PDB file of C-alpha atoms in Angstrom:
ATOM      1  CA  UNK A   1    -161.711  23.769 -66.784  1.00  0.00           C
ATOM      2  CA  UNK A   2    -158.514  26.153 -66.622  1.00  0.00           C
ATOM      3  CA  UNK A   3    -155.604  25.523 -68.242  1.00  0.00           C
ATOM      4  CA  UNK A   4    -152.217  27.349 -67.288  1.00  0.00           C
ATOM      5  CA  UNK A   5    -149.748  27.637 -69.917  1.00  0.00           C
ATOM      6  CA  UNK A   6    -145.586  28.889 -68.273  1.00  0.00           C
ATOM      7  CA  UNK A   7    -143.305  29.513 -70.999  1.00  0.00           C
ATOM      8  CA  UNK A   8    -139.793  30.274 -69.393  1.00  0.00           C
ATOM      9  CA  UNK A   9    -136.568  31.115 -70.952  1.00  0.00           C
ATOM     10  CA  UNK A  10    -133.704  29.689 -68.678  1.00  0.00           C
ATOM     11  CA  UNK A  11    -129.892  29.588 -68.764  1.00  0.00           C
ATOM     12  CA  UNK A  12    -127.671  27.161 -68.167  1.00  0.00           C
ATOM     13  CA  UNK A  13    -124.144  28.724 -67.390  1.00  0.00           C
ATOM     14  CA  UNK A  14    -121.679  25.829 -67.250  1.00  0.00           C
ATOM     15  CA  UNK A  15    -123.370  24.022 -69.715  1.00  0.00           C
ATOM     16  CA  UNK A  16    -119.993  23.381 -72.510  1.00  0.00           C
ATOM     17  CA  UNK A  17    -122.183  21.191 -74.965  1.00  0.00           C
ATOM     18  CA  UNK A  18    -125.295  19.812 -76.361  1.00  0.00           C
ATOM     19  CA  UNK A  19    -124.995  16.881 -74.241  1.00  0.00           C
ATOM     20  CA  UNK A  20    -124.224  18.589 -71.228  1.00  0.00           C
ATOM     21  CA  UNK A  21    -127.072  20.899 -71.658  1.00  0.00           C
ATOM     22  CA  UNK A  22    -129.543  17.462 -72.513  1.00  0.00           C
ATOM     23  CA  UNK A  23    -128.520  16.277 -68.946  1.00  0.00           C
ATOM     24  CA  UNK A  24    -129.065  19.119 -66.819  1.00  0.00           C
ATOM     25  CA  UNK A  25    -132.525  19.385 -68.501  1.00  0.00           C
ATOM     26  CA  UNK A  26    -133.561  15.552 -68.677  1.00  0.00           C
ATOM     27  CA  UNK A  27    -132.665  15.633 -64.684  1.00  0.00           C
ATOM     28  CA  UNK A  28    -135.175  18.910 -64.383  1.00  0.00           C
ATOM     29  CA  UNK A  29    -137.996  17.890 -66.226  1.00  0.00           C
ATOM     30  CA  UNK A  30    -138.227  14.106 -65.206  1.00  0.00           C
ATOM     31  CA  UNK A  31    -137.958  15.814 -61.103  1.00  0.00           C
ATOM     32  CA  UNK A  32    -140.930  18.161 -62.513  1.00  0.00           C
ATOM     33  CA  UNK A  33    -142.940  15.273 -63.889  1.00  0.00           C
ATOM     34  CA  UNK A  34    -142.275  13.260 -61.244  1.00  0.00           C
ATOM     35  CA  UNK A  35    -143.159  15.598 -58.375  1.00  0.00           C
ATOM     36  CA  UNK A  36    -146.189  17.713 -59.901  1.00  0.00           C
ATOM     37  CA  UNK A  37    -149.529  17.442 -61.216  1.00  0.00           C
ATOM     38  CA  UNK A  38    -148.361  19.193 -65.021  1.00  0.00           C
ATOM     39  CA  UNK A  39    -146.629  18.239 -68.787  1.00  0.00           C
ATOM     40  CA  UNK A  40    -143.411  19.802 -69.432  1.00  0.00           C
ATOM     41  CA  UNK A  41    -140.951  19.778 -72.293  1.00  0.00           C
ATOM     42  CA  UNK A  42    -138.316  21.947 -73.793  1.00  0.00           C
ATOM     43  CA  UNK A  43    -139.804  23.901 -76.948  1.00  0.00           C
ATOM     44  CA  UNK A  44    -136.990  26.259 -78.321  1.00  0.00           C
ATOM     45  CA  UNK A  45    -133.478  26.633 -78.127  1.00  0.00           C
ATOM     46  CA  UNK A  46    -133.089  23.019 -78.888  1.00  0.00           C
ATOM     47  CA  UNK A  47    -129.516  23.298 -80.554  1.00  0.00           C
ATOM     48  CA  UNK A  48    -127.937  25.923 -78.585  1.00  0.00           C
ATOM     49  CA  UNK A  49    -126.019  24.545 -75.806  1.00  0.00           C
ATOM     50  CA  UNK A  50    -126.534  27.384 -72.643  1.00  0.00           C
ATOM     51  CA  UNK A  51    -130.280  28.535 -73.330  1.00  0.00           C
ATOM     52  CA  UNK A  52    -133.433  26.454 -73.034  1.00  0.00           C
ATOM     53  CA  UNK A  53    -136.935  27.594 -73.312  1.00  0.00           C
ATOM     54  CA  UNK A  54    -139.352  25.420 -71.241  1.00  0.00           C
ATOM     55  CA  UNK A  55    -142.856  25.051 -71.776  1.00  0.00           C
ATOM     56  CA  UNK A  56    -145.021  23.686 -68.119  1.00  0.00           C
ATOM     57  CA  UNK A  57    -148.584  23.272 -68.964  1.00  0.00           C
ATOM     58  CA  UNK A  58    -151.310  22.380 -65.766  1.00  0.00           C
ATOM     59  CA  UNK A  59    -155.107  21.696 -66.208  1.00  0.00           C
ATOM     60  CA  UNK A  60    -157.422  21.749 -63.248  1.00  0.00           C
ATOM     61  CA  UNK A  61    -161.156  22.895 -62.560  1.00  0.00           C
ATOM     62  CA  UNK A  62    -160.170  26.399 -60.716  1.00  0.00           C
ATOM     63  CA  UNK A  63    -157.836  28.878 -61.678  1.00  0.00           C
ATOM     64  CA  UNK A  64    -156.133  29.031 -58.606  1.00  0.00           C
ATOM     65  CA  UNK A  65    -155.200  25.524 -58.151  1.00  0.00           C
ATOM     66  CA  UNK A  66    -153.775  25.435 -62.055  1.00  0.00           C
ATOM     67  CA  UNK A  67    -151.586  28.815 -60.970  1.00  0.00           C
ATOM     68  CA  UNK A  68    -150.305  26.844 -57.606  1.00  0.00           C
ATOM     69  CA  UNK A  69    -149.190  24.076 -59.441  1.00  0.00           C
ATOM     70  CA  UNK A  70    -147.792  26.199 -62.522  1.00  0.00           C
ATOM     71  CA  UNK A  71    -146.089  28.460 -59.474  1.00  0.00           C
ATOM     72  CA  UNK A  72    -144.928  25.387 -57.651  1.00  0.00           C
ATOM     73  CA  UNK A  73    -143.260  23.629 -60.677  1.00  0.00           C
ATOM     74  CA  UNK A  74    -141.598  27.674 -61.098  1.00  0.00           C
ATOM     75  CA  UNK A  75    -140.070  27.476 -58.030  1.00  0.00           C
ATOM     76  CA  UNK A  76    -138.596  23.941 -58.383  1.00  0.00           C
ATOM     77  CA  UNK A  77    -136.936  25.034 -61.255  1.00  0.00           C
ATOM     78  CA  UNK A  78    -135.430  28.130 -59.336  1.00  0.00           C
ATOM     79  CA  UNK A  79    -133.983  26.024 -57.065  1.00  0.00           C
ATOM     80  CA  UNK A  80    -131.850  23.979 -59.038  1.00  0.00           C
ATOM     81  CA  UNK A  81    -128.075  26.146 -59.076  1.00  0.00           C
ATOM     82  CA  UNK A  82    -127.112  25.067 -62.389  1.00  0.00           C
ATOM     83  CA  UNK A  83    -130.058  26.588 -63.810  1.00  0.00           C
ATOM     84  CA  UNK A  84    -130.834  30.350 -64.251  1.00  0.00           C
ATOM     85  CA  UNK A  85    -134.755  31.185 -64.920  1.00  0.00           C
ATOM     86  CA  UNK A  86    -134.701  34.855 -67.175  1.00  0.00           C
ATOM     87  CA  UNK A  87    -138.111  35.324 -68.927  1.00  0.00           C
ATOM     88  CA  UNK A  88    -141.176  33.578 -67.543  1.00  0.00           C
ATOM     89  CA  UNK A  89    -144.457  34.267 -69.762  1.00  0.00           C
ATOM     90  CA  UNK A  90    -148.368  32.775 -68.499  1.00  0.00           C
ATOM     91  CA  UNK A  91    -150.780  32.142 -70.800  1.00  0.00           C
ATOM     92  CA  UNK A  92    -154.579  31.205 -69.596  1.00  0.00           C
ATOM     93  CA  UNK A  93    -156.566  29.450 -71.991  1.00  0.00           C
TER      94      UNK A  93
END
């Protein structure tokens, strides 16, 4: 069993407030959830209102099949516009 650990740091630019921030990132991580095989959740940066630090966490028997799905859910996130992706750190545990 492999499990694949992504810790990114994101921004989000035209993000004026908490609340605006909170919906921007409930729409990303419920799409992530919803779409791939993996846990996700925001883990720092919870009270400032243009940074975010998202944790994506995937669990399979191979390595390569966790770092597809960890690499997948990476991309996803790159595509959204209103979100900018800065520091991306993997773990393997």
């Amino acid at each position: 069993m492999i499990i694949g650990l992504a810790a990114c740091e994101c921004i989000i630019y035209d993000a004026h407030s908490l609340k605006e921030k909170r919906a921007v990132l409930l729409r990303i991580l419920t799409r992530l959830k919803q779409k791939y095989n993996i846990s996700v959740s925001e883990v720092d940066f919870q009270d400032v209102w243009q940074r975010t630090k998202i944790a994506i966490v995937a669990v399979s028997s191979s390595r390569i099949s966790t770092e597809q799905e960890l690499q997948n859910a990476l991309r996803f996130i790159d595509s959204f516009p209103e979100i900018e992706r800065t520091i991306t750190d993997i773990e393997w545990l």
